[in-house]
Amino acid sequence: MKLTVLFDELLLFYGRQNWWPVTDFGKTVPEYKSRTVFSKKQKLEICFGAILTQNTSWKNAEKAIESLNRNKILSIEKISKISEKNLAELVKSSGFFNQKAKRLKIFCKHLEKKHDGNLQKMLELEIPGLRNELLSLNGIGNETADSIILYSAQKPVFVIDSYTGRFVERFFGKKLLEKVSSKTAFGKKLDYIGCQNFFELQLPKNVELFQEFHALIAEHSKTFCKKKPDCSKCFLKKDCFFGLS
DNA sequence: TACCAGGTCCTCG
DNA sequence: CGAGGACATGGT
C-alpha cells in the first residue's frame, strides 16, 4: 500500500489530530486555509512539550506544561532564571523531572547565548543547520529535534518515535523497508534515519501532511497497533504485513 | 501488582 | 557501534 493511501485511511478513520500547541489555539490564516500561525509563546511551548514528553505519556507532559503556564513562566527568560530545583517541582508530573528541568534550562540558555533569547531566530535556520544545532544540546536527540522542527518551526521533517518504528516494521515488514529506505538501510534494528527516509523519500515535503501523519500513526498505535496488538479488530488488517501472518 | 508512556545520555565491552 | 542501565510520574 502506498503511503499516501495509508494516510488517507488513517485520516478517514481517526480524523484530524491537531497536535500542539496546547496553551492556546492558533489563528487560521485565510489564504493558507488550514495552516495555523502560532504565537512566540506557543512555539516555545511546543519546544518544551517535545522535551517534557520524552518517554512519558502526553497526559503527564501536558500537565507539566499547564503548570508552567499557570505559573507564568512559559518564557525563555523565566526558565533561565528559575532554580533547577523549583523548575523540577513544577514539571514533576512529566516524570524524570530533574533531567527535564535541566534540559529545559539548557535549551533556554542556549537561545539566550546564541540567538539573543529569540526562539524565532533559531527556528528560521535551514533544516540541516537547525537540526544539528538542536542535536548539539544535551537532552535533545533525534525525535525531540525533529518534533521541534516539524511542529514549532513548521518545516518538513518526518518525526519517528517508538510508535512509528513499531507500526512501520509491522505494517510493511522489514524487507520492504530496507528496499525503499535506500542507503541508510536498516541493519538488524530499525534505525531512526532509515525509518525517516522511508517516509521522506515517498512523500511530498508537506508540513501539514507530516504533522498529521505522524500524529495519526501514534493514534493508531495506541488504538490497535499496541505493544500487544489487536489485529483482529484492526481496519488495516487486510493490507498489513504483520496482520496477515 | 506490573507494565507502559509521543527518549536521551552515559558507561563499558 | 550496541547493549544495558538510569532517570520517575501517573494511569490501567
PDB file of C-alpha atoms (C1' of nucleotides) in Angstrom:
ATOM      1  CA  MET A   1       0.000   0.000   0.000  1.00  0.00           C
ATOM      2  CA  LYS A   2       1.260   3.454  -0.859  1.00  0.00           C
ATOM      3  CA  LEU A   3       1.956   5.791   1.996  1.00  0.00           C
ATOM      4  CA  THR A   4      -0.438   8.435   0.721  1.00  0.00           C
ATOM      5  CA  VAL A   5      -3.244   5.881   0.645  1.00  0.00           C
ATOM      6  CA  LEU A   6      -2.357   4.763   4.148  1.00  0.00           C
ATOM      7  CA  PHE A   7      -2.525   8.358   5.280  1.00  0.00           C
ATOM      8  CA  ASP A   8      -5.979   8.789   3.757  1.00  0.00           C
ATOM      9  CA  GLU A   9      -7.262   5.693   5.503  1.00  0.00           C
ATOM     10  CA  LEU A  10      -5.910   6.756   8.871  1.00  0.00           C
ATOM     11  CA  LEU A  11      -7.307  10.251   8.464  1.00  0.00           C
ATOM     12  CA  LEU A  12     -10.683   8.918   7.476  1.00  0.00           C
ATOM     13  CA  PHE A  13     -10.827   6.630  10.487  1.00  0.00           C
ATOM     14  CA  TYR A  14      -9.397   8.860  13.208  1.00  0.00           C
ATOM     15  CA  GLY A  15      -9.935  12.381  11.880  1.00  0.00           C
ATOM     16  CA  ARG A  16      -7.547  15.279  12.269  1.00  0.00           C
ATOM     17  CA  GLN A  17      -5.338  15.100  15.346  1.00  0.00           C
ATOM     18  CA  ASN A  18      -4.088  18.674  15.571  1.00  0.00           C
ATOM     19  CA  TRP A  19      -1.264  18.014  17.988  1.00  0.00           C
ATOM     20  CA  TRP A  20       0.250  21.098  19.511  1.00  0.00           C
ATOM     21  CA  PRO A  21       0.217  23.622  20.869  1.00  0.00           C
ATOM     22  CA  VAL A  22      -1.923  23.225  23.977  1.00  0.00           C
ATOM     23  CA  THR A  23      -1.949  26.573  25.761  1.00  0.00           C
ATOM     24  CA  ASP A  24      -3.986  28.415  23.169  1.00  0.00           C
ATOM     25  CA  PHE A  25      -5.469  27.860  19.750  1.00  0.00           C
ATOM     26  CA  GLY A  26      -3.579  29.039  16.699  1.00  0.00           C
ATOM     27  CA  LYS A  27      -5.175  31.515  14.396  1.00  0.00           C
ATOM     28  CA  THR A  28      -6.189  30.342  10.987  1.00  0.00           C
ATOM     29  CA  VAL A  29      -4.689  32.233   8.125  1.00  0.00           C
ATOM     30  CA  PRO A  30      -7.310  32.533   5.405  1.00  0.00           C
ATOM     31  CA  GLU A  31      -5.051  32.293   2.378  1.00  0.00           C
ATOM     32  CA  TYR A  32      -3.494  29.072   3.573  1.00  0.00           C
ATOM     33  CA  LYS A  33      -6.753  27.769   4.855  1.00  0.00           C
ATOM     34  CA  SER A  34      -5.958  25.216   7.484  1.00  0.00           C
ATOM     35  CA  ARG A  35      -2.415  26.304   8.230  1.00  0.00           C
ATOM     36  CA  THR A  36      -2.176  27.913  11.610  1.00  0.00           C
ATOM     37  CA  VAL A  37       0.036  30.695  12.841  1.00  0.00           C
ATOM     38  CA  PHE A  38       1.468  30.295  16.285  1.00  0.00           C
ATOM     39  CA  SER A  39       2.493  32.939  18.744  1.00  0.00           C
ATOM     40  CA  LYS A  40       6.034  33.086  20.111  1.00  0.00           C
ATOM     41  CA  LYS A  41       4.811  31.645  23.341  1.00  0.00           C
ATOM     42  CA  GLN A  42       3.116  28.770  21.593  1.00  0.00           C
ATOM     43  CA  LYS A  43       6.231  27.932  19.625  1.00  0.00           C
ATOM     44  CA  LEU A  44       8.199  27.859  22.839  1.00  0.00           C
ATOM     45  CA  GLU A  45       5.560  25.726  24.459  1.00  0.00           C
ATOM     46  CA  ILE A  46       5.931  23.206  21.647  1.00  0.00           C
ATOM     47  CA  CYS A  47       9.680  23.017  22.251  1.00  0.00           C
ATOM     48  CA  PHE A  48       9.129  22.484  25.946  1.00  0.00           C
ATOM     49  CA  GLY A  49       6.461  19.898  25.243  1.00  0.00           C
ATOM     50  CA  ALA A  50       8.849  17.981  22.999  1.00  0.00           C
ATOM     51  CA  ILE A  51      11.286  17.717  25.886  1.00  0.00           C
ATOM     52  CA  LEU A  52       8.709  17.076  28.581  1.00  0.00           C
ATOM     53  CA  THR A  53       7.071  14.200  26.744  1.00  0.00           C
ATOM     54  CA  GLN A  54      10.276  12.200  26.392  1.00  0.00           C
ATOM     55  CA  ASN A  55       9.431   8.620  27.259  1.00  0.00           C
ATOM     56  CA  THR A  56       6.344   9.855  29.040  1.00  0.00           C
ATOM     57  CA  SER A  57       2.643   9.831  28.313  1.00  0.00           C
ATOM     58  CA  TRP A  58       1.388  13.021  26.726  1.00  0.00           C
ATOM     59  CA  LYS A  59      -1.117  13.476  29.535  1.00  0.00           C
ATOM     60  CA  ASN A  60       1.658  13.768  32.091  1.00  0.00           C
ATOM     61  CA  ALA A  61       3.664  16.095  29.889  1.00  0.00           C
ATOM     62  CA  GLU A  62       0.612  18.240  29.284  1.00  0.00           C
ATOM     63  CA  LYS A  63       0.074  18.661  32.994  1.00  0.00           C
ATOM     64  CA  ALA A  64       3.610  19.951  33.301  1.00  0.00           C
ATOM     65  CA  ILE A  65       3.047  22.465  30.504  1.00  0.00           C
ATOM     66  CA  GLU A  66      -0.119  23.650  32.155  1.00  0.00           C
ATOM     67  CA  SER A  67       1.740  24.054  35.388  1.00  0.00           C
ATOM     68  CA  LEU A  68       4.358  26.219  33.682  1.00  0.00           C
ATOM     69  CA  ASN A  69       1.622  28.236  32.047  1.00  0.00           C
ATOM     70  CA  ARG A  70      -0.285  28.703  35.296  1.00  0.00           C
ATOM     71  CA  ASN A  71       2.863  29.921  36.968  1.00  0.00           C
ATOM     72  CA  LYS A  72       3.524  32.322  34.122  1.00  0.00           C
ATOM     73  CA  ILE A  73       6.935  31.046  33.296  1.00  0.00           C
ATOM     74  CA  LEU A  74       6.461  29.946  29.712  1.00  0.00           C
ATOM     75  CA  SER A  75       9.277  32.223  28.640  1.00  0.00           C
ATOM     76  CA  ILE A  76      12.932  31.808  27.844  1.00  0.00           C
ATOM     77  CA  GLU A  77      13.993  34.360  30.397  1.00  0.00           C
ATOM     78  CA  LYS A  78      11.942  32.933  33.225  1.00  0.00           C
ATOM     79  CA  ILE A  79      13.085  29.387  32.656  1.00  0.00           C
ATOM     80  CA  SER A  80      16.693  30.504  32.533  1.00  0.00           C
ATOM     81  CA  LYS A  81      16.277  32.339  35.779  1.00  0.00           C
ATOM     82  CA  ILE A  82      14.304  29.954  37.940  1.00  0.00           C
ATOM     83  CA  SER A  83      16.303  27.492  40.010  1.00  0.00           C
ATOM     84  CA  GLU A  84      16.598  23.991  38.696  1.00  0.00           C
ATOM     85  CA  LYS A  85      15.046  22.708  41.856  1.00  0.00           C
ATOM     86  CA  ASN A  86      11.955  24.865  41.636  1.00  0.00           C
ATOM     87  CA  LEU A  87      11.571  24.117  37.967  1.00  0.00           C
ATOM     88  CA  ALA A  88      11.808  20.394  38.648  1.00  0.00           C
ATOM     89  CA  GLU A  89       8.983  20.763  41.123  1.00  0.00           C
ATOM     90  CA  LEU A  90       6.805  22.450  38.516  1.00  0.00           C
ATOM     91  CA  VAL A  91       7.347  19.780  35.873  1.00  0.00           C
ATOM     92  CA  LYS A  92       7.138  16.898  38.298  1.00  0.00           C
ATOM     93  CA  SER A  93       4.155  15.261  36.645  1.00  0.00           C
ATOM     94  CA  SER A  94       6.141  14.618  33.482  1.00  0.00           C
ATOM     95  CA  GLY A  95       8.476  12.186  35.227  1.00  0.00           C
ATOM     96  CA  PHE A  96      12.291  12.330  35.007  1.00  0.00           C
ATOM     97  CA  PHE A  97      11.725  15.816  36.340  1.00  0.00           C
ATOM     98  CA  ASN A  98      15.296  16.530  37.421  1.00  0.00           C
ATOM     99  CA  GLN A  99      16.642  15.705  33.983  1.00  0.00           C
ATOM    100  CA  LYS A 100      13.887  17.570  32.239  1.00  0.00           C
ATOM    101  CA  ALA A 101      14.297  20.695  34.337  1.00  0.00           C
ATOM    102  CA  LYS A 102      17.955  20.656  33.406  1.00  0.00           C
ATOM    103  CA  ARG A 103      17.160  20.161  29.733  1.00  0.00           C
ATOM    104  CA  LEU A 104      14.669  22.998  29.612  1.00  0.00           C
ATOM    105  CA  LYS A 105      17.235  25.302  31.124  1.00  0.00           C
ATOM    106  CA  ILE A 106      19.944  24.175  28.736  1.00  0.00           C
ATOM    107  CA  PHE A 107      17.613  24.862  25.829  1.00  0.00           C
ATOM    108  CA  CYS A 108      16.717  28.356  27.032  1.00  0.00           C
ATOM    109  CA  LYS A 109      20.247  29.310  27.956  1.00  0.00           C
ATOM    110  CA  HIS A 110      21.378  28.278  24.523  1.00  0.00           C
ATOM    111  CA  LEU A 111      18.794  30.573  22.965  1.00  0.00           C
ATOM    112  CA  GLU A 112      19.934  33.466  25.121  1.00  0.00           C
ATOM    113  CA  LYS A 113      23.536  32.892  24.276  1.00  0.00           C
ATOM    114  CA  LYS A 114      23.285  32.182  20.563  1.00  0.00           C
ATOM    115  CA  HIS A 115      20.101  33.902  19.437  1.00  0.00           C
ATOM    116  CA  ASP A 116      19.614  36.881  21.725  1.00  0.00           C
ATOM    117  CA  GLY A 117      16.906  34.952  23.520  1.00  0.00           C
ATOM    118  CA  ASN A 118      14.864  34.925  20.343  1.00  0.00           C
ATOM    119  CA  LEU A 119      13.474  31.497  19.520  1.00  0.00           C
ATOM    120  CA  GLN A 120      12.286  32.651  16.139  1.00  0.00           C
ATOM    121  CA  LYS A 121      15.852  33.365  15.084  1.00  0.00           C
ATOM    122  CA  MET A 122      16.858  29.791  15.623  1.00  0.00           C
ATOM    123  CA  LEU A 123      13.714  28.408  14.026  1.00  0.00           C
ATOM    124  CA  GLU A 124      14.447  30.352  10.867  1.00  0.00           C
ATOM    125  CA  LEU A 125      17.591  28.340  10.186  1.00  0.00           C
ATOM    126  CA  GLU A 126      17.580  25.846   7.335  1.00  0.00           C
ATOM    127  CA  ILE A 127      16.641  22.340   8.381  1.00  0.00           C
ATOM    128  CA  PRO A 128      20.122  20.754   8.435  1.00  0.00           C
ATOM    129  CA  GLY A 129      21.677  23.575  10.435  1.00  0.00           C
ATOM    130  CA  LEU A 130      18.749  23.786  12.797  1.00  0.00           C
ATOM    131  CA  ARG A 131      18.760  20.045  13.321  1.00  0.00           C
ATOM    132  CA  ASN A 132      22.480  19.935  14.072  1.00  0.00           C
ATOM    133  CA  GLU A 133      22.214  22.817  16.461  1.00  0.00           C
ATOM    134  CA  LEU A 134      19.363  21.155  18.350  1.00  0.00           C
ATOM    135  CA  LEU A 135      21.200  17.845  18.458  1.00  0.00           C
ATOM    136  CA  SER A 136      24.242  19.524  19.949  1.00  0.00           C
ATOM    137  CA  LEU A 137      22.237  20.347  23.061  1.00  0.00           C
ATOM    138  CA  ASN A 138      22.328  17.861  25.889  1.00  0.00           C
ATOM    139  CA  GLY A 139      18.892  16.323  26.260  1.00  0.00           C
ATOM    140  CA  ILE A 140      17.776  16.749  22.669  1.00  0.00           C
ATOM    141  CA  GLY A 141      18.034  13.689  20.463  1.00  0.00           C
ATOM    142  CA  ASN A 142      16.609  12.794  17.071  1.00  0.00           C
ATOM    143  CA  GLU A 143      12.958  12.721  17.932  1.00  0.00           C
ATOM    144  CA  THR A 144      12.908  15.809  20.090  1.00  0.00           C
ATOM    145  CA  ALA A 145      14.858  17.769  17.493  1.00  0.00           C
ATOM    146  CA  ASP A 146      12.554  16.692  14.699  1.00  0.00           C
ATOM    147  CA  SER A 147       9.437  17.385  16.722  1.00  0.00           C
ATOM    148  CA  ILE A 148      10.660  20.912  17.293  1.00  0.00           C
ATOM    149  CA  ILE A 149      11.454  21.345  13.605  1.00  0.00           C
ATOM    150  CA  LEU A 150       8.158  19.953  12.393  1.00  0.00           C
ATOM    151  CA  TYR A 151       5.726  21.367  14.931  1.00  0.00           C
ATOM    152  CA  SER A 152       7.385  24.538  16.173  1.00  0.00           C
ATOM    153  CA  ALA A 153       9.468  25.669  13.181  1.00  0.00           C
ATOM    154  CA  GLN A 154       6.887  24.104  10.861  1.00  0.00           C
ATOM    155  CA  LYS A 155       9.438  22.707   8.466  1.00  0.00           C
ATOM    156  CA  PRO A 156       9.085  19.326   6.784  1.00  0.00           C
ATOM    157  CA  VAL A 157      10.987  16.576   8.574  1.00  0.00           C
ATOM    158  CA  PHE A 158       9.255  13.301   9.364  1.00  0.00           C
ATOM    159  CA  VAL A 159       9.260  12.529  13.071  1.00  0.00           C
ATOM    160  CA  ILE A 160       9.978   8.961  14.109  1.00  0.00           C
ATOM    161  CA  ASP A 161       9.093   7.704  17.544  1.00  0.00           C
ATOM    162  CA  SER A 162       8.724   4.273  19.085  1.00  0.00           C
ATOM    163  CA  TYR A 163       5.145   4.090  17.821  1.00  0.00           C
ATOM    164  CA  THR A 164       6.184   4.814  14.267  1.00  0.00           C
ATOM    165  CA  GLY A 165       9.036   2.350  14.321  1.00  0.00           C
ATOM    166  CA  ARG A 166       6.836  -0.407  15.645  1.00  0.00           C
ATOM    167  CA  PHE A 167       3.987   0.306  13.277  1.00  0.00           C
ATOM    168  CA  VAL A 168       6.104   0.582  10.151  1.00  0.00           C
ATOM    169  CA  GLU A 169       8.016  -2.567  10.875  1.00  0.00           C
ATOM    170  CA  ARG A 170       4.804  -4.497  11.380  1.00  0.00           C
ATOM    171  CA  PHE A 171       2.762  -2.986   8.603  1.00  0.00           C
ATOM    172  CA  PHE A 172       5.327  -3.053   5.831  1.00  0.00           C
ATOM    173  CA  GLY A 173       7.680  -5.703   7.087  1.00  0.00           C
ATOM    174  CA  LYS A 174      11.400  -5.230   7.411  1.00  0.00           C
ATOM    175  CA  LYS A 175      12.293  -6.308   3.906  1.00  0.00           C
ATOM    176  CA  LEU A 176      10.289  -3.660   2.149  1.00  0.00           C
ATOM    177  CA  LEU A 177      11.759  -1.044   4.411  1.00  0.00           C
ATOM    178  CA  GLU A 178      15.286  -1.976   3.512  1.00  0.00           C
ATOM    179  CA  LYS A 179      14.435  -1.664  -0.148  1.00  0.00           C
ATOM    180  CA  VAL A 180      12.781   1.720  -0.058  1.00  0.00           C
ATOM    181  CA  SER A 181      14.841   3.452   2.557  1.00  0.00           C
ATOM    182  CA  SER A 182      17.915   3.227   0.321  1.00  0.00           C
ATOM    183  CA  LYS A 183      21.436   3.585   1.524  1.00  0.00           C
ATOM    184  CA  THR A 184      20.980   4.246   5.199  1.00  0.00           C
ATOM    185  CA  ALA A 185      19.492   0.782   5.161  1.00  0.00           C
ATOM    186  CA  PHE A 186      18.246  -0.972   8.162  1.00  0.00           C
ATOM    187  CA  GLY A 187      20.679  -3.157   9.941  1.00  0.00           C
ATOM    188  CA  LYS A 188      19.329  -5.636  12.415  1.00  0.00           C
ATOM    189  CA  LYS A 189      17.449  -2.909  14.149  1.00  0.00           C
ATOM    190  CA  LEU A 190      15.200  -0.287  12.677  1.00  0.00           C
ATOM    191  CA  ASP A 191      17.283   2.840  12.868  1.00  0.00           C
ATOM    192  CA  TYR A 192      15.994   6.346  13.097  1.00  0.00           C
ATOM    193  CA  ILE A 193      17.305   7.843   9.885  1.00  0.00           C
ATOM    194  CA  GLY A 194      16.446   4.761   7.869  1.00  0.00           C
ATOM    195  CA  CYS A 195      12.865   4.891   9.041  1.00  0.00           C
ATOM    196  CA  GLN A 196      12.721   8.625   8.442  1.00  0.00           C
ATOM    197  CA  ASN A 197      13.985   8.163   4.886  1.00  0.00           C
ATOM    198  CA  PHE A 198      11.331   5.577   4.302  1.00  0.00           C
ATOM    199  CA  PHE A 199       8.718   8.289   4.744  1.00  0.00           C
ATOM    200  CA  GLU A 200      10.516  11.290   3.346  1.00  0.00           C
ATOM    201  CA  LEU A 201      11.529   9.590   0.108  1.00  0.00           C
ATOM    202  CA  GLN A 202       7.977   8.584  -0.659  1.00  0.00           C
ATOM    203  CA  LEU A 203       6.009  11.627   0.387  1.00  0.00           C
ATOM    204  CA  PRO A 204       5.759  15.214  -0.820  1.00  0.00           C
ATOM    205  CA  LYS A 205       7.531  17.516   1.636  1.00  0.00           C
ATOM    206  CA  ASN A 206       4.404  18.985   3.098  1.00  0.00           C
ATOM    207  CA  VAL A 207       4.428  20.205   6.691  1.00  0.00           C
ATOM    208  CA  GLU A 208       0.809  19.544   7.442  1.00  0.00           C
ATOM    209  CA  LEU A 209       0.952  16.112   5.916  1.00  0.00           C
ATOM    210  CA  PHE A 210       3.975  15.238   8.043  1.00  0.00           C
ATOM    211  CA  GLN A 211       2.390  16.642  11.180  1.00  0.00           C
ATOM    212  CA  GLU A 212      -0.873  14.800  10.770  1.00  0.00           C
ATOM    213  CA  PHE A 213       0.633  11.571   9.508  1.00  0.00           C
ATOM    214  CA  HIS A 214       2.910  11.273  12.492  1.00  0.00           C
ATOM    215  CA  ALA A 215       0.070  12.023  14.893  1.00  0.00           C
ATOM    216  CA  LEU A 216      -2.231   9.546  13.176  1.00  0.00           C
ATOM    217  CA  ILE A 217       0.330   6.765  13.403  1.00  0.00           C
ATOM    218  CA  ALA A 218       0.639   7.468  17.106  1.00  0.00           C
ATOM    219  CA  GLU A 219      -3.124   7.305  17.490  1.00  0.00           C
ATOM    220  CA  HIS A 220      -3.323   4.073  15.555  1.00  0.00           C
ATOM    221  CA  SER A 221      -0.527   2.621  17.652  1.00  0.00           C
ATOM    222  CA  LYS A 222      -2.447   3.361  20.803  1.00  0.00           C
ATOM    223  CA  THR A 223      -5.723   2.019  19.486  1.00  0.00           C
ATOM    224  CA  PHE A 224      -4.839  -1.175  17.611  1.00  0.00           C
ATOM    225  CA  CYS A 225      -1.138  -1.484  16.920  1.00  0.00           C
ATOM    226  CA  LYS A 226      -0.200  -1.554  20.581  1.00  0.00           C
ATOM    227  CA  LYS A 227       2.715  -3.400  22.035  1.00  0.00           C
ATOM    228  CA  LYS A 228       0.287  -6.247  22.272  1.00  0.00           C
ATOM    229  CA  PRO A 229      -1.632  -5.634  19.045  1.00  0.00           C
ATOM    230  CA  ASP A 230      -5.377  -6.022  18.487  1.00  0.00           C
ATOM    231  CA  CYS A 231      -5.093  -7.248  14.933  1.00  0.00           C
ATOM    232  CA  SER A 232      -8.488  -8.903  14.899  1.00  0.00           C
ATOM    233  CA  LYS A 233     -10.307  -5.590  15.149  1.00  0.00           C
ATOM    234  CA  CYS A 234      -7.887  -3.516  13.094  1.00  0.00           C
ATOM    235  CA  PHE A 235      -9.285  -1.946   9.940  1.00  0.00           C
ATOM    236  CA  LEU A 236      -5.866  -2.106   8.259  1.00  0.00           C
ATOM    237  CA  LYS A 237      -5.510  -5.831   8.742  1.00  0.00           C
ATOM    238  CA  LYS A 238      -6.160  -6.674   5.093  1.00  0.00           C
ATOM    239  CA  ASP A 239      -3.155  -4.635   3.990  1.00  0.00           C
ATOM    240  CA  CYS A 240      -0.837  -5.308   6.895  1.00  0.00           C
ATOM    241  CA  PHE A 241       2.209  -7.499   6.523  1.00  0.00           C
ATOM    242  CA  PHE A 242       2.041  -8.451  10.181  1.00  0.00           C
ATOM    243  CA  GLY A 243      -1.726  -8.819  10.328  1.00  0.00           C
ATOM    244  CA  LEU A 244      -1.600 -11.420   7.585  1.00  0.00           C
ATOM    245  CA  SER A 245       0.844 -13.681   9.344  1.00  0.00           C
TER     246      SER A 245
ATOM    247  C1'  DT B   1       0.974  -5.588  41.053  1.00  0.00           C
ATOM    248  C1'  DA B   2       3.314  -4.859  36.989  1.00  0.00           C
ATOM    249  C1'  DC B   3       3.641  -2.543  32.858  1.00  0.00           C
ATOM    250  C1'  DC B   4       3.610   1.290  29.870  1.00  0.00           C
ATOM    251  C1'  DA B   5       4.048   6.118  28.139  1.00  0.00           C
ATOM    252  C1'  DG B   6       4.993  10.891  21.742  1.00  0.00           C
ATOM    253  C1'  DG B   7      13.674   9.314  24.669  1.00  0.00           C
ATOM    254  C1'  DT B   8      18.303  10.537  25.783  1.00  0.00           C
ATOM    255  C1'  DC B   9      22.661  10.093  27.889  1.00  0.00           C
ATOM    256  C1'  DC B  10      26.417   7.567  29.851  1.00  0.00           C
ATOM    257  C1'  DT B  11      29.335   3.672  30.508  1.00  0.00           C
ATOM    258  C1'  DC B  12      31.525  -0.373  29.177  1.00  0.00           C
ATOM    259  C1'  DG B  13      32.962  -4.034  26.043  1.00  0.00           C
TER     260       DG B  13
ATOM    261  C1'  DC C   1      28.866   0.631  17.083  1.00  0.00           C
ATOM    262  C1'  DG C   2      25.363  -1.813  20.731  1.00  0.00           C
ATOM    263  C1'  DA C   3      23.764  -3.485  24.805  1.00  0.00           C
ATOM    264  C1'  DG C   4      22.405  -2.159  29.318  1.00  0.00           C
ATOM    265  C1'  DG C   5      21.177   0.925  32.992  1.00  0.00           C
ATOM    266  C1'  DA C   6      19.461   5.409  34.970  1.00  0.00           C
ATOM    267  C1'  DC C   7      16.074   8.660  35.050  1.00  0.00           C
ATOM    268  C1'  DA C   8      10.355   8.866  37.755  1.00  0.00           C
ATOM    269  C1'  DT C   9       5.317  10.185  37.493  1.00  0.00           C
ATOM    270  C1'  DG C  10       0.518   8.801  36.740  1.00  0.00           C
ATOM    271  C1'  DG C  11      -2.961   5.711  34.529  1.00  0.00           C
ATOM    272  C1'  DT C  12      -4.874   0.945  33.776  1.00  0.00           C
TER     273       DT C  12
END
